[in-house]
């Protein structure tokens, strides 16, 4: 005789014959995350565009989380830094520096797509901050999007023409754009 199993959303009927619904959420239901413009984000921009402004207490806790993230970043503990910067973003999603710092941590972990998403959020929030454009340029460069990196670095230089980090990044990105493509593999090579 085959054993019957109760479905994951119901319990076996109790003696009274009533079926209780489980308190577990339906499978594959995910909360939609929104960015500053109201569209869906990549998850990297969690906390952007929060409905209500952060309270003074939340802003203070966010600054404490940022300080922990900076300490972890300096110690090359990038997972801890990302967690701390994410906490800061969730507490106060209005500070562009939190996204910039998390972008740097993602980039240090070799995650250019996540770094790019946070850098784009940073630039969207504070387009006149040259460092945000530098973060975006570095993330795009790491993601091998060299032509876009050139544009990001150039935008940063337009804001801060004497910034050597931006100038150096621009030179590297321009060289990568004009570099010949790598040779194709030889036929029959394995």
CSV table of C-alpha atoms in Angstrom, one decimal:
chain,number,residue,atom,x,y,z
A,1,UNK,CA,0.0,0.0,0.0
A,2,UNK,CA,1.3,3.4,-0.9
A,3,UNK,CA,1.9,6.0,1.8
A,4,UNK,CA,0.1,9.3,1.3
A,5,UNK,CA,1.9,12.6,2.1
A,6,UNK,CA,0.3,15.8,3.1
A,7,UNK,CA,0.9,18.7,0.8
A,8,UNK,CA,3.6,21.1,2.0
A,9,UNK,CA,0.9,23.8,2.4
A,10,UNK,CA,-1.4,21.8,4.6
A,11,UNK,CA,-1.2,19.8,7.7
A,12,UNK,CA,-2.8,16.4,8.2
A,13,UNK,CA,-6.4,17.0,9.3
A,14,UNK,CA,-6.8,17.1,13.0
A,15,UNK,CA,-9.5,15.0,14.7
A,16,UNK,CA,-12.2,17.6,14.0
A,17,UNK,CA,-11.6,17.2,10.3
A,18,UNK,CA,-10.4,20.8,9.8
A,19,UNK,CA,-7.4,21.6,7.6
A,20,UNK,CA,-5.1,24.3,8.8
A,21,UNK,CA,-3.1,26.4,6.4
A,22,UNK,CA,0.7,26.4,6.9
A,23,UNK,CA,2.3,29.6,8.1
A,24,UNK,CA,5.1,28.9,5.6
A,25,UNK,CA,5.1,31.3,2.5
A,26,UNK,CA,4.4,29.8,-0.9
A,27,UNK,CA,7.5,28.5,-2.7
A,28,UNK,CA,9.3,30.7,-5.1
A,29,UNK,CA,7.6,33.9,-3.8
A,30,UNK,CA,10.2,36.6,-3.6
A,31,UNK,CA,9.9,40.1,-2.5
A,32,UNK,CA,10.3,42.7,-5.3
A,33,UNK,CA,13.2,45.0,-4.8
A,34,UNK,CA,13.0,48.5,-6.1
A,35,UNK,CA,15.6,51.0,-7.0
A,36,UNK,CA,15.6,54.8,-6.7
A,37,UNK,CA,13.7,55.2,-10.0
A,38,UNK,CA,11.1,52.7,-8.8
A,39,UNK,CA,12.1,49.9,-11.2
A,40,UNK,CA,13.3,46.5,-10.2
A,41,UNK,CA,16.9,46.2,-9.2
A,42,UNK,CA,19.6,43.5,-9.3
A,43,UNK,CA,19.6,43.0,-5.6
A,44,UNK,CA,22.8,44.8,-5.4
A,45,UNK,CA,20.9,48.1,-5.0
A,46,UNK,CA,18.8,46.8,-2.1
A,47,UNK,CA,17.5,49.6,0.0
A,48,UNK,CA,17.5,52.2,-2.7
A,49,UNK,CA,14.5,54.5,-2.8
A,50,UNK,CA,13.1,53.5,0.6
A,51,UNK,CA,9.6,54.8,1.1
A,52,UNK,CA,10.2,56.9,4.1
A,53,UNK,CA,13.3,59.0,5.0
A,54,UNK,CA,15.6,57.4,7.6
A,55,UNK,CA,15.2,58.6,11.1
A,56,UNK,CA,18.0,60.3,12.9
A,57,UNK,CA,18.6,57.1,14.9
A,58,UNK,CA,18.7,55.0,11.7
A,59,UNK,CA,21.1,57.5,10.1
A,60,UNK,CA,23.4,57.2,13.1
A,61,UNK,CA,23.3,53.4,13.0
A,62,UNK,CA,23.9,53.5,9.3
A,63,UNK,CA,27.1,55.6,9.9
A,64,UNK,CA,28.2,53.0,12.5
A,65,UNK,CA,27.6,50.2,10.0
A,66,UNK,CA,29.6,52.2,7.4
A,67,UNK,CA,32.5,52.5,9.9
A,68,UNK,CA,32.4,48.7,10.5
A,69,UNK,CA,32.4,48.2,6.8
A,70,UNK,CA,35.4,50.5,6.3
A,71,UNK,CA,37.3,48.7,9.0
A,72,UNK,CA,36.5,45.3,7.5
A,73,UNK,CA,37.5,46.6,4.0
A,74,UNK,CA,40.8,47.8,5.3
A,75,UNK,CA,41.4,44.4,6.7
A,76,UNK,CA,40.6,42.7,3.4
A,77,UNK,CA,37.5,41.1,4.9
A,78,UNK,CA,35.3,42.0,1.9
A,79,UNK,CA,32.3,39.7,2.8
A,80,UNK,CA,32.1,41.5,6.2
A,81,UNK,CA,32.5,44.9,4.5
A,82,UNK,CA,29.7,44.1,2.1
A,83,UNK,CA,27.4,43.0,4.9
A,84,UNK,CA,28.1,46.1,6.9
A,85,UNK,CA,27.6,48.4,3.9
A,86,UNK,CA,24.4,46.6,3.1
A,87,UNK,CA,23.2,47.1,6.6
A,88,UNK,CA,24.0,50.8,6.2
A,89,UNK,CA,22.0,51.0,3.0
A,90,UNK,CA,19.0,49.2,4.6
A,91,UNK,CA,19.0,51.7,7.4
A,92,UNK,CA,19.6,54.8,5.2
A,93,UNK,CA,19.3,54.2,1.5
A,94,UNK,CA,19.8,57.9,0.8
A,95,UNK,CA,23.6,58.0,1.2
A,96,UNK,CA,25.5,57.6,-2.1
A,97,UNK,CA,28.7,56.8,-0.2
A,98,UNK,CA,27.3,53.5,1.1
A,99,UNK,CA,26.8,52.3,-2.5
A,100,UNK,CA,30.2,53.6,-3.5
A,101,UNK,CA,31.9,51.7,-0.7
A,102,UNK,CA,30.0,48.5,-1.3
A,103,UNK,CA,30.9,48.8,-5.0
A,104,UNK,CA,34.5,48.9,-4.1
A,105,UNK,CA,34.1,45.8,-1.8
A,106,UNK,CA,32.3,43.9,-4.6
A,107,UNK,CA,35.1,44.8,-7.0
A,108,UNK,CA,37.7,43.6,-4.6
A,109,UNK,CA,35.9,40.3,-4.4
A,110,UNK,CA,36.0,40.0,-8.2
A,111,UNK,CA,32.3,40.7,-8.7
A,112,UNK,CA,32.2,43.3,-11.3
A,113,UNK,CA,28.5,43.1,-12.1
A,114,UNK,CA,27.5,43.8,-8.5
A,115,UNK,CA,30.1,46.5,-8.3
A,116,UNK,CA,28.7,48.1,-11.5
A,117,UNK,CA,25.1,48.0,-10.1
A,118,UNK,CA,26.1,49.8,-6.9
A,119,UNK,CA,28.3,52.3,-8.8
A,120,UNK,CA,25.4,53.1,-11.1
A,121,UNK,CA,23.2,53.6,-8.1
A,122,UNK,CA,25.8,55.9,-6.6
A,123,UNK,CA,26.1,58.0,-9.8
A,124,UNK,CA,22.3,58.2,-10.1
A,125,UNK,CA,22.1,59.5,-6.5
A,126,UNK,CA,25.0,62.0,-6.8
A,127,UNK,CA,26.0,62.6,-10.4
A,128,UNK,CA,28.3,65.5,-9.6
A,129,UNK,CA,30.6,63.3,-7.4
A,130,UNK,CA,33.6,62.3,-9.4
A,131,UNK,CA,34.5,59.4,-7.2
A,132,UNK,CA,31.2,57.7,-8.2
A,133,UNK,CA,32.1,57.9,-11.8
A,134,UNK,CA,35.5,56.4,-11.0
A,135,UNK,CA,33.9,53.5,-9.2
A,136,UNK,CA,31.7,52.9,-12.2
A,137,UNK,CA,34.7,53.1,-14.6
A,138,UNK,CA,36.6,50.6,-12.5
A,139,UNK,CA,33.6,48.2,-12.4
A,140,UNK,CA,33.0,48.5,-16.1
A,141,UNK,CA,36.7,47.9,-16.8
A,142,UNK,CA,36.8,44.8,-14.6
A,143,UNK,CA,33.7,43.6,-16.5
A,144,UNK,CA,35.5,44.1,-19.8
A,145,UNK,CA,33.1,46.8,-20.9
A,146,UNK,CA,36.0,49.1,-21.9
A,147,UNK,CA,34.1,51.6,-24.1
A,148,UNK,CA,31.6,52.2,-21.3
A,149,UNK,CA,34.5,52.5,-18.8
A,150,UNK,CA,36.0,55.3,-21.0
A,151,UNK,CA,32.7,57.2,-20.8
A,152,UNK,CA,32.5,56.8,-17.0
A,153,UNK,CA,36.1,57.9,-16.5
A,154,UNK,CA,35.6,60.9,-18.9
A,155,UNK,CA,32.4,61.9,-17.0
A,156,UNK,CA,34.4,61.9,-13.7
A,157,UNK,CA,37.2,63.9,-15.3
A,158,UNK,CA,34.7,66.5,-16.5
A,159,UNK,CA,33.9,67.0,-12.8
A,160,UNK,CA,37.4,66.8,-11.5
A,161,UNK,CA,40.0,67.4,-14.2
A,162,UNK,CA,43.0,67.0,-11.9
A,163,UNK,CA,42.0,63.6,-10.5
A,164,UNK,CA,45.0,61.3,-11.2
A,165,UNK,CA,43.0,58.1,-10.4
A,166,UNK,CA,40.4,59.0,-13.0
A,167,UNK,CA,43.0,60.0,-15.6
A,168,UNK,CA,44.9,56.8,-15.1
A,169,UNK,CA,41.7,54.7,-15.4
A,170,UNK,CA,40.8,56.6,-18.6
A,171,UNK,CA,44.2,55.9,-20.1
A,172,UNK,CA,43.9,52.2,-19.3
A,173,UNK,CA,40.3,51.9,-20.6
A,174,UNK,CA,41.3,53.7,-23.8
A,175,UNK,CA,44.2,51.4,-24.3
A,176,UNK,CA,41.9,48.4,-23.8
A,177,UNK,CA,39.4,49.7,-26.4
A,178,UNK,CA,42.1,50.2,-29.0
A,179,UNK,CA,43.9,46.9,-28.3
A,180,UNK,CA,43.6,44.2,-31.0
A,181,UNK,CA,41.3,41.4,-30.1
A,182,UNK,CA,43.0,38.2,-28.8
A,183,UNK,CA,43.8,35.6,-31.5
A,184,UNK,CA,41.3,32.9,-32.2
A,185,UNK,CA,42.2,29.4,-31.0
A,186,UNK,CA,44.0,27.2,-33.5
A,187,UNK,CA,41.8,24.8,-35.4
A,188,UNK,CA,41.8,21.4,-33.8
A,189,UNK,CA,43.2,22.7,-30.5
A,190,UNK,CA,41.7,21.4,-27.4
